[in-house]
Amino acid sequence: MSQTACASPEWLATDHLHPTPNARELDWLNEQGSLTRRLTALSGDTFAVEPLVEGWQILRADECAALGVPPGSEGWVREVYLRGQGLPWVFARSVAARSRLELHPFALDQLGTTSLGHLLFRDPAFTRQPIEACRYPAALLPAAVRTADLWGRRSLFCQGALGVLVAEVFLPALWQADATPHT
C-alpha cells in the first residue's frame, strides 16, 4: 500500500504503553513464541497467509531507524493478512533494507503463502530483539481493515548484519475469535 504522509507509529516497550492494554491484549502483544503457531492453534488449523503487497519500496522513517539504515532507504516490503477461520486476524508488514539483503540474501520475495514467522523461528541463526508495541496508525492499514486504536507489535530478527523487521497488528476479528470458548 502507498505510505502517505501520516503519523509514524510510536513504538514502546510493552510495559511503557499508555493506556495500558488489558491482560488478554498484553498476552498477545508479548507472545515470545511463533505467532503463526498460536494463530494456527486458535484457528482450528484454518490458518492461512494472504499476500497483499510485495516489492521494493522506500521504507518509513521508523523502519529505517529500527533497521539502522539511513532515512529514505529502499527495502523489500511484504504485507499480508494472517487469516483464521477465513477472516483476517492480523495485518503483518515485514521489511528488510535492500543494502543488507544484497550482502546477506534472504528469500523474502519467494515466500508466497508461507508464513515468514514459520521460517524465522525455524532458523537458529536469527535472533529476536525485544518486542515493541503501539496503537498502530489507522492510515497505515489496508482500507478493508482500517480501524483506529488497534494494537500492533514489532520485533527485529537479526542474522549478522541482516535485519528483518516484522510488525503485526491485531485486528478485531482476532479478539472475537479469542473470546469464543473452545472445545
mmCIF file of C-alpha atoms in Angstrom:
data_model
loop_
_atom_site.group_PDB
_atom_site.id
_atom_site.type_symbol
_atom_site.label_atom_id
_atom_site.label_comp_id
_atom_site.label_asym_id
_atom_site.label_seq_id
_atom_site.Cartn_x
_atom_site.Cartn_y
_atom_site.Cartn_z
ATOM 1 C CA MET A 1 0.000 0.000 0.000
ATOM 2 C CA SER A 2 1.126 3.545 -0.548
ATOM 3 C CA GLN A 3 2.604 5.187 2.522
ATOM 4 C CA THR A 4 1.139 8.675 2.611
ATOM 5 C CA ALA A 5 2.289 11.387 4.967
ATOM 6 C CA CYS A 6 0.825 10.453 8.319
ATOM 7 C CA ALA A 7 1.880 9.872 11.848
ATOM 8 C CA SER A 8 4.584 7.278 12.320
ATOM 9 C CA PRO A 9 3.911 4.569 14.853
ATOM 10 C CA GLU A 10 5.330 5.357 18.295
ATOM 11 C CA TRP A 11 6.854 2.050 19.311
ATOM 12 C CA LEU A 12 7.462 1.417 23.027
ATOM 13 C CA ALA A 13 8.298 -1.498 25.285
ATOM 14 C CA THR A 14 5.010 -3.151 26.284
ATOM 15 C CA ASP A 15 5.464 -2.137 29.924
ATOM 16 C CA HIS A 16 5.582 1.557 28.870
ATOM 17 C CA LEU A 17 2.293 1.650 26.941
ATOM 18 C CA HIS A 18 -0.383 4.133 27.919
ATOM 19 C CA PRO A 19 -3.205 3.439 28.119
ATOM 20 C CA THR A 20 -2.191 0.007 29.275
ATOM 21 C CA PRO A 21 -3.544 -2.889 27.197
ATOM 22 C CA ASN A 22 -5.807 -5.326 29.013
ATOM 23 C CA ALA A 23 -4.413 -8.684 30.151
ATOM 24 C CA ARG A 24 -5.534 -10.579 27.029
ATOM 25 C CA GLU A 25 -4.081 -7.913 24.710
ATOM 26 C CA LEU A 26 -0.796 -7.900 26.653
ATOM 27 C CA ASP A 27 -0.625 -11.686 26.415
ATOM 28 C CA TRP A 28 -0.813 -11.480 22.608
ATOM 29 C CA LEU A 29 1.496 -8.467 22.360
ATOM 30 C CA ASN A 30 4.144 -10.178 24.489
ATOM 31 C CA GLU A 31 3.934 -13.588 22.751
ATOM 32 C CA GLN A 32 7.555 -14.753 22.589
ATOM 33 C CA GLY A 33 6.935 -17.847 20.527
ATOM 34 C CA SER A 34 5.705 -18.164 16.976
ATOM 35 C CA LEU A 35 2.567 -16.113 16.376
ATOM 36 C CA THR A 36 1.878 -18.397 13.400
ATOM 37 C CA ARG A 37 1.798 -21.404 15.714
ATOM 38 C CA ARG A 38 -0.528 -19.655 18.166
ATOM 39 C CA LEU A 39 -2.879 -18.480 15.404
ATOM 40 C CA THR A 40 -2.923 -21.963 13.852
ATOM 41 C CA ALA A 41 -3.957 -23.469 17.194
ATOM 42 C CA LEU A 42 -6.675 -20.854 17.752
ATOM 43 C CA SER A 43 -8.000 -21.240 14.201
ATOM 44 C CA GLY A 44 -8.504 -24.987 14.430
ATOM 45 C CA ASP A 45 -5.917 -25.391 11.671
ATOM 46 C CA THR A 46 -7.701 -22.976 9.307
ATOM 47 C CA PHE A 47 -4.712 -20.599 9.406
ATOM 48 C CA ALA A 48 -3.673 -19.084 6.080
ATOM 49 C CA VAL A 49 -1.391 -16.327 4.796
ATOM 50 C CA GLU A 50 -2.855 -13.939 2.213
ATOM 51 C CA PRO A 51 -0.194 -11.810 0.488
ATOM 52 C CA LEU A 52 -1.318 -8.231 -0.184
ATOM 53 C CA VAL A 53 1.803 -6.309 -1.240
ATOM 54 C CA GLU A 54 5.331 -7.485 -2.023
ATOM 55 C CA GLY A 55 8.035 -5.376 -3.606
ATOM 56 C CA TRP A 56 10.721 -2.717 -3.307
ATOM 57 C CA GLN A 57 9.595 0.487 -1.586
ATOM 58 C CA ILE A 58 11.100 3.411 0.285
ATOM 59 C CA LEU A 59 10.932 2.390 3.937
ATOM 60 C CA ARG A 60 9.198 4.513 6.569
ATOM 61 C CA ALA A 61 11.382 6.573 8.907
ATOM 62 C CA ASP A 62 10.574 4.382 11.934
ATOM 63 C CA GLU A 63 11.546 1.282 9.936
ATOM 64 C CA CYS A 64 14.845 2.790 8.763
ATOM 65 C CA ALA A 65 15.691 3.730 12.354
ATOM 66 C CA ALA A 66 14.916 0.213 13.637
ATOM 67 C CA LEU A 67 16.967 -1.374 10.843
ATOM 68 C CA GLY A 68 19.893 1.018 11.360
ATOM 69 C CA VAL A 69 19.852 2.319 7.791
ATOM 70 C CA PRO A 70 19.697 5.932 6.525
ATOM 71 C CA PRO A 71 16.284 7.608 6.250
ATOM 72 C CA GLY A 72 14.772 7.129 2.811
ATOM 73 C CA SER A 73 16.432 3.737 2.278
ATOM 74 C CA GLU A 74 14.804 1.276 -0.062
ATOM 75 C CA GLY A 75 13.765 -2.126 1.173
ATOM 76 C CA TRP A 76 11.708 -5.190 0.439
ATOM 77 C CA VAL A 77 8.214 -4.783 1.860
ATOM 78 C CA ARG A 78 5.806 -7.659 2.364
ATOM 79 C CA GLU A 79 2.304 -7.026 3.661
ATOM 80 C CA VAL A 80 -0.029 -9.925 4.396
ATOM 81 C CA TYR A 81 -3.124 -10.890 6.294
ATOM 82 C CA LEU A 82 -2.750 -13.762 8.710
ATOM 83 C CA ARG A 83 -6.161 -15.360 8.484
ATOM 84 C CA GLY A 84 -8.054 -17.711 10.751
ATOM 85 C CA GLN A 85 -11.463 -19.227 10.105
ATOM 86 C CA GLY A 86 -11.489 -17.342 6.791
ATOM 87 C CA LEU A 87 -11.139 -13.902 8.420
ATOM 88 C CA PRO A 88 -8.158 -11.520 8.581
ATOM 89 C CA TRP A 89 -6.972 -11.733 12.186
ATOM 90 C CA VAL A 90 -3.607 -9.972 11.856
ATOM 91 C CA PHE A 91 -2.173 -7.485 9.381
ATOM 92 C CA ALA A 92 1.578 -8.071 9.116
ATOM 93 C CA ARG A 93 4.221 -5.856 7.491
ATOM 94 C CA SER A 94 7.744 -7.214 7.162
ATOM 95 C CA VAL A 95 10.630 -5.162 5.804
ATOM 96 C CA ALA A 96 14.339 -5.567 5.163
ATOM 97 C CA ALA A 97 16.750 -2.978 3.756
ATOM 98 C CA ARG A 98 17.950 -3.547 0.193
ATOM 99 C CA SER A 99 21.545 -2.714 1.164
ATOM 100 C CA ARG A 100 21.550 -5.517 3.752
ATOM 101 C CA LEU A 101 19.690 -8.010 1.557
ATOM 102 C CA GLU A 102 22.317 -7.527 -1.170
ATOM 103 C CA LEU A 103 25.041 -8.526 1.310
ATOM 104 C CA HIS A 104 23.048 -11.263 3.074
ATOM 105 C CA PRO A 105 20.470 -12.730 0.656
ATOM 106 C CA PHE A 106 17.253 -13.974 2.258
ATOM 107 C CA ALA A 107 14.408 -15.097 0.004
ATOM 108 C CA LEU A 108 11.717 -12.712 1.229
ATOM 109 C CA ASP A 109 10.494 -12.413 -2.354
ATOM 110 C CA GLN A 110 9.768 -16.143 -2.606
ATOM 111 C CA LEU A 111 7.532 -16.692 0.437
ATOM 112 C CA GLY A 112 4.155 -16.633 -1.323
ATOM 113 C CA THR A 113 1.622 -18.024 1.150
ATOM 114 C CA THR A 114 4.311 -19.302 3.534
ATOM 115 C CA SER A 115 4.446 -17.549 6.894
ATOM 116 C CA LEU A 116 7.645 -15.544 7.392
ATOM 117 C CA GLY A 117 7.425 -16.292 11.118
ATOM 118 C CA HIS A 118 7.498 -20.002 10.331
ATOM 119 C CA LEU A 119 10.890 -19.524 8.666
ATOM 120 C CA LEU A 120 12.343 -17.121 11.236
ATOM 121 C CA PHE A 121 11.533 -19.349 14.199
ATOM 122 C CA ARG A 122 12.964 -22.437 12.486
ATOM 123 C CA ASP A 123 16.283 -20.775 11.653
ATOM 124 C CA PRO A 124 18.513 -20.644 14.764
ATOM 125 C CA ALA A 125 20.801 -18.128 13.010
ATOM 126 C CA PHE A 126 18.152 -15.434 13.612
ATOM 127 C CA THR A 127 17.969 -13.770 16.995
ATOM 128 C CA ARG A 128 14.935 -11.794 18.058
ATOM 129 C CA GLN A 129 15.273 -8.350 19.584
ATOM 130 C CA PRO A 130 12.792 -7.139 22.244
ATOM 131 C CA ILE A 131 9.152 -6.678 21.279
ATOM 132 C CA GLU A 132 7.811 -3.137 20.981
ATOM 133 C CA ALA A 133 4.138 -2.164 20.699
ATOM 134 C CA CYS A 134 1.911 0.784 19.865
ATOM 135 C CA ARG A 135 -1.544 1.891 18.828
ATOM 136 C CA TYR A 136 -0.970 1.451 15.106
ATOM 137 C CA PRO A 137 -1.929 4.434 12.912
ATOM 138 C CA ALA A 138 -5.115 3.567 11.018
ATOM 139 C CA ALA A 139 -3.809 5.356 7.916
ATOM 140 C CA LEU A 140 -1.060 2.720 7.578
ATOM 141 C CA LEU A 141 -3.554 -0.161 7.416
ATOM 142 C CA PRO A 142 -5.211 -1.558 4.280
ATOM 143 C CA ALA A 143 -8.556 0.161 3.620
ATOM 144 C CA ALA A 144 -10.532 -3.042 4.280
ATOM 145 C CA VAL A 145 -9.359 -3.196 7.917
ATOM 146 C CA ARG A 146 -8.640 0.486 8.579
ATOM 147 C CA THR A 147 -9.658 0.993 12.205
ATOM 148 C CA ALA A 148 -8.321 3.376 14.831
ATOM 149 C CA ASP A 149 -6.656 2.305 18.061
ATOM 150 C CA LEU A 150 -5.627 -1.214 17.086
ATOM 151 C CA TRP A 151 -2.710 -2.686 18.994
ATOM 152 C CA GLY A 152 0.347 -3.606 16.990
ATOM 153 C CA ARG A 153 3.718 -5.030 17.870
ATOM 154 C CA ARG A 154 7.022 -5.380 16.122
ATOM 155 C CA SER A 155 10.332 -7.063 16.608
ATOM 156 C CA LEU A 156 13.581 -7.164 14.721
ATOM 157 C CA PHE A 157 15.033 -10.524 13.739
ATOM 158 C CA CYS A 158 18.789 -10.355 13.111
ATOM 159 C CA GLN A 159 21.207 -12.641 11.313
ATOM 160 C CA GLY A 160 24.567 -10.910 11.215
ATOM 161 C CA ALA A 161 24.071 -7.510 9.570
ATOM 162 C CA LEU A 162 20.706 -8.544 8.089
ATOM 163 C CA GLY A 163 17.664 -7.313 9.955
ATOM 164 C CA VAL A 164 14.103 -8.337 9.167
ATOM 165 C CA LEU A 165 11.596 -6.095 10.916
ATOM 166 C CA VAL A 166 8.224 -7.759 11.473
ATOM 167 C CA ALA A 167 5.206 -5.707 12.561
ATOM 168 C CA GLU A 168 1.882 -7.354 13.382
ATOM 169 C CA VAL A 169 -1.394 -5.514 14.001
ATOM 170 C CA PHE A 170 -4.146 -7.387 15.830
ATOM 171 C CA LEU A 171 -7.491 -6.963 14.062
ATOM 172 C CA PRO A 172 -10.957 -7.032 15.699
ATOM 173 C CA ALA A 173 -11.811 -10.486 14.278
ATOM 174 C CA LEU A 174 -8.925 -11.978 16.295
ATOM 175 C CA TRP A 175 -10.311 -10.635 19.569
ATOM 176 C CA GLN A 176 -13.738 -12.040 18.678
ATOM 177 C CA ALA A 177 -12.259 -15.465 17.897
ATOM 178 C CA ASP A 178 -10.128 -15.439 21.044
ATOM 179 C CA ALA A 179 -13.200 -14.628 23.182
ATOM 180 C CA THR A 180 -15.100 -17.631 21.842
ATOM 181 C CA PRO A 181 -14.988 -20.692 24.122
ATOM 182 C CA HIS A 182 -13.020 -23.554 22.580
ATOM 183 C CA THR A 183 -13.715 -27.232 22.999
#
